Short mmCIF file of C-alpha atoms and ligand atoms in Angstrom, two decimals:
data_model
loop_
_atom_site.label_atom_id
_atom_site.label_comp_id
_atom_site.label_asym_id
_atom_site.label_seq_id
_atom_site.Cartn_x
_atom_site.Cartn_y
_atom_site.Cartn_z
CA UNK A 1 -63.23 15.34 41.94
CA UNK A 2 -59.74 14.25 40.84
CA UNK A 3 -58.94 10.61 41.53
CA UNK A 4 -56.19 10.25 44.18
CA UNK A 5 -53.03 8.61 42.88
CA UNK A 6 -49.77 7.75 44.62
CA UNK A 7 -47.17 10.45 45.18
CA UNK A 8 -43.49 9.63 45.47
CA UNK A 9 -40.94 12.42 45.87
CA UNK A 10 -38.42 12.30 43.01
CA UNK A 11 -40.54 9.48 41.50
CA UNK A 12 -38.65 7.20 43.89
CA UNK A 13 -39.81 3.61 43.40
CA UNK A 14 -42.16 4.51 40.53
CA UNK A 15 -41.97 2.82 37.12
CA UNK A 16 -42.23 5.64 34.57
CA UNK A 17 -41.51 3.71 31.36
CA UNK A 18 -41.36 0.19 29.99
CA UNK A 19 -38.01 -0.65 28.49
CA UNK A 20 -36.19 -3.56 26.88
CA UNK A 21 -32.83 -1.80 26.87
CA UNK A 22 -31.12 -2.14 30.24
CA UNK A 23 -31.95 -3.41 33.72
CA UNK A 24 -30.28 -2.58 37.00
CA UNK A 25 -30.72 -5.09 39.82
CA UNK A 26 -29.55 -3.24 42.91
CA UNK A 27 -29.78 -6.23 45.22
CA UNK A 28 -27.94 -8.74 43.04
CA UNK A 29 -25.51 -6.03 41.84
CA UNK A 30 -26.31 -6.79 38.23
CA UNK A 31 -26.54 -4.63 35.12
CA UNK A 32 -27.76 -6.09 31.85
CA UNK A 33 -27.94 -4.53 28.40
CA UNK A 34 -30.60 -6.22 26.26
CA UNK A 35 -30.26 -9.35 28.41
CA UNK A 36 -26.46 -9.54 28.31
CA UNK A 37 -24.53 -9.22 31.55
CA UNK A 38 -22.34 -6.12 31.54
CA UNK A 39 -19.29 -8.18 32.62
CA UNK A 40 -19.79 -10.53 29.67
CA UNK A 41 -19.95 -7.55 27.29
CA UNK A 42 -16.96 -5.83 28.91
CA UNK A 43 -14.82 -8.93 28.47
CA UNK A 44 -15.93 -9.97 25.00
CA UNK A 45 -17.40 -7.00 23.14
CA UNK A 46 -16.56 -3.40 22.22
CA UNK A 47 -18.24 0.00 22.00
CA UNK A 48 -19.39 -0.28 18.38
CA UNK A 49 -21.00 -3.68 18.94
CA UNK A 50 -22.63 -2.62 22.18
CA UNK A 51 -23.93 0.60 20.59
CA UNK A 52 -25.50 -1.54 17.87
CA UNK A 53 -26.93 -3.88 20.50
CA UNK A 54 -28.48 -1.06 22.52
CA UNK A 55 -29.96 0.63 19.46
CA UNK A 56 -31.14 -2.46 17.59
CA UNK A 57 -31.86 -5.01 20.30
CA UNK A 58 -29.46 -7.67 19.02
CA UNK A 59 -25.75 -8.20 18.53
CA UNK A 60 -24.77 -7.46 14.93
CA UNK A 61 -23.64 -9.98 12.35
CA UNK A 62 -20.26 -9.21 10.77
CA UNK A 63 -21.99 -7.49 7.83
CA UNK A 64 -24.35 -5.49 10.04
CA UNK A 65 -21.40 -4.35 12.14
CA UNK A 66 -19.50 -3.30 9.03
CA UNK A 67 -22.46 -1.20 7.79
CA UNK A 68 -22.96 0.28 11.24
CA UNK A 69 -19.28 1.22 11.60
CA UNK A 70 -19.27 2.72 8.09
CA UNK A 71 -22.25 4.90 9.01
CA UNK A 72 -20.51 6.06 12.17
CA UNK A 73 -17.37 6.85 10.18
CA UNK A 74 -19.37 8.86 7.67
CA UNK A 75 -19.98 11.39 10.44
CA UNK A 76 -16.44 11.50 11.81
CA UNK A 77 -15.86 15.07 10.70
CA UNK A 78 -17.21 18.13 12.38
CA UNK A 79 -19.01 20.81 10.41
CA UNK A 80 -16.86 23.98 10.13
CA UNK A 81 -19.59 26.20 11.53
CA UNK A 82 -19.87 24.07 14.64
CA UNK A 83 -16.10 23.83 15.03
CA UNK A 84 -16.01 27.63 15.01
CA UNK A 85 -18.67 27.84 17.72
CA UNK A 86 -16.61 25.47 19.87
CA UNK A 87 -13.50 27.57 19.30
CA UNK A 88 -15.34 30.76 20.28
CA UNK A 89 -16.76 29.21 23.45
CA UNK A 90 -14.03 26.96 24.75
CA UNK A 91 -12.01 29.50 26.77
CA UNK A 92 -14.73 30.63 29.14
CA UNK A 93 -17.52 28.08 28.86
CA UNK A 94 -17.70 24.86 30.92
CA UNK A 95 -17.35 21.75 28.75
CA UNK A 96 -20.85 20.38 29.26
CA UNK A 97 -22.30 23.71 28.10
CA UNK A 98 -20.04 23.59 25.05
CA UNK A 99 -21.36 20.09 24.24
CA UNK A 100 -24.96 21.22 24.72
CA UNK A 101 -24.46 24.23 22.47
CA UNK A 102 -22.67 22.25 19.77
CA UNK A 103 -25.41 19.59 19.77
CA UNK A 104 -28.07 22.27 19.45
CA UNK A 105 -26.09 23.94 16.65
CA UNK A 106 -25.76 20.63 14.80
CA UNK A 107 -29.55 20.41 15.03
CA UNK A 108 -29.69 23.39 12.70
CA UNK A 109 -27.90 21.24 10.14
CA UNK A 110 -29.52 17.84 10.67
CA UNK A 111 -32.99 18.26 12.16
CA UNK A 112 -35.59 17.53 9.52
CA UNK A 113 -32.92 17.11 6.86
CA UNK A 114 -34.47 15.43 3.86
CA UNK A 115 -33.81 11.72 3.74
CA UNK A 116 -32.14 11.58 7.14
CA UNK A 117 -33.91 9.26 9.57
CA UNK A 118 -33.85 9.76 13.33
CA UNK A 119 -31.73 6.58 13.52
CA UNK A 120 -29.11 8.07 11.20
CA UNK A 121 -29.17 11.29 13.23
CA UNK A 122 -28.45 9.31 16.40
CA UNK A 123 -25.43 7.73 14.70
CA UNK A 124 -24.28 11.17 13.61
CA UNK A 125 -24.34 12.43 17.20
CA UNK A 126 -22.65 9.28 18.53
CA UNK A 127 -19.79 10.05 16.13
CA UNK A 128 -19.73 13.79 16.70
CA UNK A 129 -19.89 14.16 20.48
CA UNK A 130 -16.32 12.74 20.81
CA UNK A 131 -15.18 15.26 18.17
CA UNK A 132 -16.85 18.11 20.06
CA UNK A 133 -15.13 17.08 23.30
CA UNK A 134 -11.69 16.68 21.79
CA UNK A 135 -11.91 19.93 19.88
CA UNK A 136 -13.02 21.74 23.02
CA UNK A 137 -10.02 20.29 24.90
CA UNK A 138 -7.51 21.25 22.21
CA UNK A 139 -8.81 24.84 22.02
CA UNK A 140 -9.02 25.20 25.80
CA UNK A 141 -5.35 24.31 26.13
CA UNK A 142 -4.14 26.10 23.02
CA UNK A 143 -3.09 22.81 21.50
CA UNK A 144 -3.04 22.04 17.79
CA UNK A 145 -6.27 20.54 16.49
CA UNK A 146 -5.99 16.85 15.67
CA UNK A 147 -7.68 15.54 12.54
CA UNK A 148 -9.93 12.50 13.06
CA UNK A 149 -8.45 9.15 12.04
CA UNK A 150 -10.93 6.92 10.22
CA UNK A 151 -8.73 3.87 10.77
CA UNK A 152 -9.34 3.97 14.51
CA UNK A 153 -12.30 2.72 16.51
CA UNK A 154 -14.73 5.14 18.17
CA UNK A 155 -12.78 4.88 21.44
CA UNK A 156 -9.35 4.90 19.77
CA UNK A 157 -10.07 7.99 17.72
CA UNK A 158 -11.58 9.80 20.67
CA UNK A 159 -8.59 9.12 22.92
CA UNK A 160 -6.14 9.96 20.12
CA UNK A 161 -7.84 13.29 19.35
CA UNK A 162 -7.93 14.32 23.01
CA UNK A 163 -4.35 13.31 23.84
CA UNK A 164 -2.77 14.39 20.57
CA UNK A 165 -0.67 11.23 20.27
CA UNK A 166 -1.38 7.59 19.51
CA UNK A 167 -2.17 5.89 22.82
CA UNK A 168 -0.94 2.35 23.59
CA UNK A 169 -3.25 -0.33 22.19
CA UNK A 170 -4.23 -1.57 25.65
CA UNK A 171 -5.20 1.97 26.71
CA UNK A 172 -7.53 2.19 23.73
CA UNK A 173 -9.08 -1.13 24.73
CA UNK A 174 -9.55 0.05 28.31
CA UNK A 175 -11.06 3.37 27.19
CA UNK A 176 -13.37 1.39 24.92
CA UNK A 177 -14.54 -0.67 27.93
CA UNK A 178 -15.04 2.49 29.99
CA UNK A 179 -17.34 3.87 27.29
CA UNK A 180 -19.23 0.61 26.98
CA UNK A 181 -19.79 0.45 30.75
CA UNK A 182 -21.27 3.96 30.82
CA UNK A 183 -23.58 3.70 27.81
CA UNK A 184 -26.86 2.99 29.56
CA UNK A 185 -28.29 2.61 33.06
CA UNK A 186 -32.08 2.36 32.84
CA UNK A 187 -34.11 5.41 33.79
CA UNK A 188 -31.42 7.63 35.35
CA UNK A 189 -32.08 11.39 35.43
CA UNK A 190 -30.57 12.28 32.04
CA UNK A 191 -32.19 9.32 30.29
CA UNK A 192 -35.52 10.23 31.84
CA UNK A 193 -34.95 13.80 30.64
CA UNK A 194 -34.25 12.51 27.13
CA UNK A 195 -37.44 10.43 27.14
CA UNK A 196 -39.57 13.29 28.48
CA UNK A 197 -38.31 15.71 25.81
CA UNK A 198 -38.63 13.01 23.13
CA UNK A 199 -42.24 12.43 24.19
CA UNK A 200 -43.09 15.94 22.94
CA UNK A 201 -41.71 14.86 19.52
CA UNK A 202 -39.02 17.51 19.74
CA UNK A 203 -36.07 16.92 17.37
CA UNK A 204 -33.05 14.79 18.28
CA UNK A 205 -30.88 17.87 18.91
CA UNK A 206 -33.33 19.17 21.54
CA UNK A 207 -33.56 15.76 23.17
CA UNK A 208 -29.80 15.22 23.41
CA UNK A 209 -28.88 18.74 24.46
CA UNK A 210 -31.47 18.52 27.27
CA UNK A 211 -30.01 15.19 28.35
CA UNK A 212 -26.49 16.68 28.45
CA UNK A 213 -27.90 19.49 30.59
CA UNK A 214 -29.30 16.96 33.06
CA UNK A 215 -26.00 15.08 33.13
CA UNK A 216 -24.11 18.29 33.92
CA UNK A 217 -25.67 18.52 37.39
CA UNK A 218 -23.41 17.49 40.31
CA UNK A 219 -25.91 14.93 41.59
CA UNK A 220 -25.71 12.97 38.33
CA UNK A 221 -22.12 12.80 37.16
CA UNK A 222 -18.84 14.05 38.48
CA UNK A 223 -18.21 12.12 41.70
CA UNK A 224 -15.13 10.54 40.08
CA UNK A 225 -13.38 13.90 40.06
CA UNK A 226 -14.23 14.35 43.72
CA UNK A 227 -12.74 10.91 44.48
CA UNK A 228 -9.43 12.23 43.12
CA UNK A 229 -9.70 15.30 45.35
CA UNK A 230 -10.46 13.06 48.33
CA UNK A 231 -7.38 10.90 47.93
CA UNK A 232 -5.30 14.04 47.44
CA UNK A 233 -6.66 15.35 50.72
CA UNK A 234 -6.05 12.06 52.56
CA UNK A 235 -2.47 12.05 51.29
CA UNK A 236 -1.25 8.65 52.47
CA UNK A 237 -2.49 5.17 53.22
CA UNK A 238 -1.86 5.68 56.96
CA UNK A 239 -4.32 8.59 56.96
CA UNK A 240 -7.18 6.59 55.45
CA UNK A 241 -8.63 5.25 58.72
CA UNK A 242 -8.41 8.49 60.74
CA UNK A 243 -9.90 10.39 57.75
CA UNK A 244 -12.82 7.98 57.52
CA UNK A 245 -13.36 8.05 61.30
CA UNK A 246 -13.62 11.83 61.21
CA UNK A 247 -15.84 11.85 58.15
CA UNK A 248 -18.26 9.24 59.50
CA UNK A 249 -18.40 10.99 62.89
CA UNK A 250 -19.29 14.25 61.10
CA UNK A 251 -21.86 12.53 58.86
CA UNK A 252 -19.82 13.43 55.77
CA UNK A 253 -20.02 11.55 52.48
CA UNK A 254 -17.27 9.41 51.01
CA UNK A 255 -17.17 10.18 47.31
CA UNK A 256 -17.77 7.29 44.93
CA UNK A 257 -19.58 5.32 47.61
CA UNK A 258 -23.29 4.60 47.77
CA UNK A 259 -26.02 4.51 45.17
CA UNK A 260 -29.77 5.03 44.95
CA UNK A 261 -30.33 1.58 43.50
CA UNK A 262 -27.32 -0.63 44.28
CA UNK A 263 -27.21 -2.18 47.72
CA UNK A 264 -23.99 -3.95 46.85
CA UNK A 265 -20.85 -3.08 44.87
CA UNK A 266 -21.74 -1.64 41.48
CA UNK A 267 -20.91 -4.34 38.88
CA UNK A 268 -19.12 -1.70 36.80
CA UNK A 269 -16.86 -0.85 39.75
CA UNK A 270 -15.55 -4.44 39.82
CA UNK A 271 -14.52 -4.19 36.15
CA UNK A 272 -13.05 -0.69 36.48
CA UNK A 273 -11.04 -1.72 39.54
CA UNK A 274 -9.48 -4.63 37.62
CA UNK A 275 -8.55 -2.38 34.71
CA UNK A 276 -7.19 0.24 37.09
CA UNK A 277 -4.77 -2.28 38.62
CA UNK A 278 -3.56 -3.02 35.10
CA UNK A 279 -2.74 0.62 34.36
CA UNK A 280 -0.49 1.17 37.38
CA UNK A 281 2.73 2.58 35.95
CA UNK A 282 4.70 4.05 38.86
CA UNK A 283 4.83 4.32 42.67
CA UNK A 284 2.45 7.28 42.62
CA UNK A 285 -0.31 5.47 40.75
CA UNK A 286 0.30 2.32 42.84
CA UNK A 287 -0.20 4.42 45.96
CA UNK A 288 -3.51 5.77 44.63
CA UNK A 289 -4.84 2.30 43.93
CA UNK A 290 -3.73 1.10 47.38
CA UNK A 291 -5.49 4.08 48.98
CA UNK A 292 -8.71 3.47 47.10
CA UNK A 293 -8.73 -0.20 48.02
CA UNK A 294 -8.02 0.64 51.66
CA UNK A 295 -10.87 3.20 51.66
CA UNK A 296 -13.20 0.59 50.21
CA UNK A 297 -12.19 -2.02 52.79
CA UNK A 298 -12.39 0.28 55.84
CA UNK A 299 -15.45 2.28 54.81
CA UNK A 300 -17.62 -0.66 53.80
CA UNK A 301 -16.69 -2.43 57.08
CA UNK A 302 -17.68 0.67 59.07
CA UNK A 303 -20.97 0.97 57.21
CA UNK A 304 -21.72 -2.74 57.58
CA UNK A 305 -21.15 -2.40 61.33
CA UNK A 306 -23.86 0.29 61.29
CA UNK A 307 -26.16 -1.93 59.21
CA UNK A 308 -25.76 0.25 56.07
CA UNK A 309 -25.16 -1.19 52.62
CA UNK A 310 -22.88 1.45 51.10
CA UNK A 311 -20.42 0.14 48.52
CA UNK A 312 -18.31 1.55 45.65
CA UNK A 313 -20.28 2.95 42.73
CA UNK A 314 -19.12 3.41 39.14
CA UNK A 315 -17.28 6.63 40.02
CA UNK A 316 -15.06 5.20 42.75
CA UNK A 317 -12.37 3.69 40.52
CA UNK A 318 -13.10 5.44 37.20
CA UNK A 319 -11.43 8.79 38.00
CA UNK A 320 -8.00 7.38 38.75
CA UNK A 321 -8.35 5.00 35.82
CA UNK A 322 -9.17 7.82 33.38
CA UNK A 323 -6.26 9.85 34.78
CA UNK A 324 -3.94 6.91 34.16
CA UNK A 325 -5.04 6.97 30.52
CA UNK A 326 -4.11 10.66 30.34
CA UNK A 327 -7.61 12.13 30.62
CA UNK A 328 -7.82 15.32 32.68
CA UNK A 329 -10.58 15.49 35.35
CA UNK A 330 -12.23 18.39 33.45
CA UNK A 331 -13.10 15.83 30.81
CA UNK A 332 -14.61 13.20 33.11
CA UNK A 333 -18.23 14.42 32.68
CA UNK A 334 -17.75 14.90 28.90
CA UNK A 335 -16.42 11.32 28.61
CA UNK A 336 -19.57 10.19 30.42
CA UNK A 337 -21.62 12.13 27.84
CA UNK A 338 -19.70 10.55 24.93
CA UNK A 339 -20.76 7.13 26.22
CA UNK A 340 -24.26 7.98 27.39
CA UNK A 341 -25.31 9.54 24.08
CA UNK A 342 -25.63 5.92 22.88
CA UNK A 343 -28.03 5.00 25.69
CA UNK A 344 -30.04 8.21 25.26
CA UNK A 345 -30.39 7.45 21.55
CA UNK A 346 -31.55 3.89 22.15
CA UNK A 347 -34.03 5.01 24.81
CA UNK A 348 -35.45 7.79 22.65
CA UNK A 349 -35.80 5.38 19.74
CA UNK A 350 -37.75 3.09 22.05
CA UNK A 351 -39.85 6.00 23.34
CA UNK A 352 -40.84 6.96 19.81
CA UNK A 353 -41.87 3.41 18.93
CA UNK A 354 -44.72 3.60 21.44
CA UNK A 355 -44.90 7.25 22.38
CA UNK A 356 -47.06 8.85 25.00
CA UNK A 357 -46.50 12.41 26.13
CA UNK A 358 -45.13 12.54 29.70
CA UNK A 359 -47.49 14.67 31.70
CA UNK A 360 -47.49 13.77 35.40
CA UNK A 361 -49.47 15.67 38.01
CA UNK A 362 -48.19 18.05 40.63
CA UNK A 363 -49.67 17.60 44.10
CA UNK A 364 -50.70 21.15 44.85
CA UNK A 365 -49.80 22.09 48.44
CA UNK A 366 -50.06 25.87 48.06
CA UNK A 367 -52.63 28.43 49.23
CA UNK A 368 -56.27 28.38 48.11
CA UNK A 369 -59.13 30.88 48.21
CA UNK A 370 -56.87 33.94 48.01
CA UNK A 371 -58.58 37.23 47.03
CA UNK A 372 -56.82 39.79 44.85
CA UNK A 373 -55.78 42.97 46.70
CA UNK A 374 -54.56 46.13 45.03
CA UNK A 375 -50.89 47.04 45.23
CA UNK A 376 -51.64 49.92 47.62
CA UNK A 377 -53.29 47.57 50.08
CA UNK A 378 -50.54 44.94 50.11
CA UNK A 379 -48.27 44.58 53.12
C1 COA B 1 -25.42 8.37 45.75
C2 COA B 1 -26.07 8.90 47.00
C3 COA B 1 -26.58 10.33 46.75
C4 COA B 1 -27.25 8.00 47.38
O1 COA B 1 -27.82 8.57 48.50
P1 COA B 1 -29.03 7.88 49.26
O2 COA B 1 -30.00 7.32 48.30
O3 COA B 1 -29.52 8.88 50.25
O4 COA B 1 -28.30 6.72 50.01
P2 COA B 1 -28.89 5.76 51.07
O5 COA B 1 -30.35 6.01 51.32
O6 COA B 1 -28.49 4.40 50.70
O7 COA B 1 -28.11 6.18 52.39
C5 COA B 1 -28.24 5.40 53.58
C6 COA B 1 -27.36 5.98 54.64
O8 COA B 1 -26.00 5.87 54.25
C7 COA B 1 -25.37 7.13 54.25
N1 COA B 1 -24.51 7.26 53.07
C8 COA B 1 -24.86 7.05 51.79
N2 COA B 1 -23.82 7.27 50.98
C9 COA B 1 -22.80 7.61 51.77
C10 COA B 1 -21.47 7.97 51.51
N3 COA B 1 -21.00 8.01 50.25
N4 COA B 1 -20.69 8.29 52.54
C11 COA B 1 -21.15 8.26 53.80
N5 COA B 1 -22.41 7.92 54.12
C12 COA B 1 -23.22 7.60 53.11
C13 COA B 1 -26.51 8.13 54.13
O9 COA B 1 -26.13 9.39 54.66
C14 COA B 1 -27.58 7.45 54.96
O10 COA B 1 -27.26 7.66 56.32
P3 COA B 1 -28.45 7.84 57.43
O11 COA B 1 -29.27 6.61 57.32
O12 COA B 1 -27.70 7.96 58.70
O13 COA B 1 -29.16 9.08 57.03
C15 COA B 1 -25.07 8.91 48.18
O14 COA B 1 -24.66 7.60 48.42
C16 COA B 1 -23.88 9.82 47.96
O15 COA B 1 -23.98 11.03 48.15
N6 COA B 1 -22.70 9.27 47.55
C17 COA B 1 -21.52 10.04 47.36
C18 COA B 1 -21.52 10.78 46.03
C19 COA B 1 -21.37 9.84 44.86
O16 COA B 1 -20.51 8.98 44.83
N7 COA B 1 -22.24 10.04 43.86
C20 COA B 1 -22.21 9.26 42.63
C21 COA B 1 -23.37 8.32 42.58
S1 COA B 1 -23.27 7.29 41.15
#
């Protein structure tokens, strides 16, 4: 007789791992990385420091940061064989599949390489995923390939290689904050995927390509692109209220609103909104910000009146912000992957420090006591 244990669809409300990396408090609207409030890190830190923090559990000293950055720089060049694969695929393959394939291909080079620790392999991928994305983008658009610049930060080089020109300093800083904000978010679907695959002791390439696969699903990433489509459809600030009235009456979903965990505004949305206001450059982008803020105001009031706590999530302001930096919506999910590869790496590292193979049970609800019948007798 099998002992009865709790069942929760989608593991909703179930703790499936212990972690010291990040914590989401959906009621307080708080996200911490290793004990530091995300707003504190967004104001005072940068992607390299936060990557170190997530991976190592502490903020680096100046010397530790220098070594860490040097290691990241060591991998800021893509292997020719992998660059060729990206070139061959980029025209007809969606970007997340290109990233998955390139990560798997890099596994052929790095997995089990003598003298290369898993930690070093994580750093290699953290450096290379931005290169994969930018190369994909340049090939897709028939643009000249941009060589990496080792004098730029992780965010600066990534933005430079995608855009093909040196972005303004403040844009690099904002892109850096966007990456930092997306690096980890406790046991979300792709991170859980990474930990499950890691628990089999599969190599880093298998772990990360599986995580990218999970992230490519529309229920995980991608609402920021749909926010852009929504404001395009609404057209003007005067149409916001009638649009929302219609949508709510038809039980439709407002993109970028609501979250499984947060019952208040996502703390990352506050920071992204502030940065978005800063990047307004013309009447058109001013109009977009005004529309988003009007949607937030009207929609949250409508939901509150119905007793529902539905507020902006991380995707609500990030799409327009990324567009203002010159990033095309096709690259929104890849940018998410560039950031999240840091969190996946930290979580897998943690998984391996106290590993146990994930092997939950399925609650069988199918037929029993069936008897085999020959093919001639089957109806
Ligand atoms: C993220 C999401 C899937 C969470 O769904 P969820 O866990 O079912 O959300 P909740 O349980 O809090 O929903 C409570 C109620 O609010 C409604 N609701 C939730 N998000 C809504 C939204 N964005 N627009 C309109 N209504 C919404 C639900 O339909 C539900 O209504 P009901 O009680 O009448 O059935 C959902 O909010 C959503 O689809 N958002 C839009 C897409 C998006 O931005 N995704 C990115 C997430 S980071």
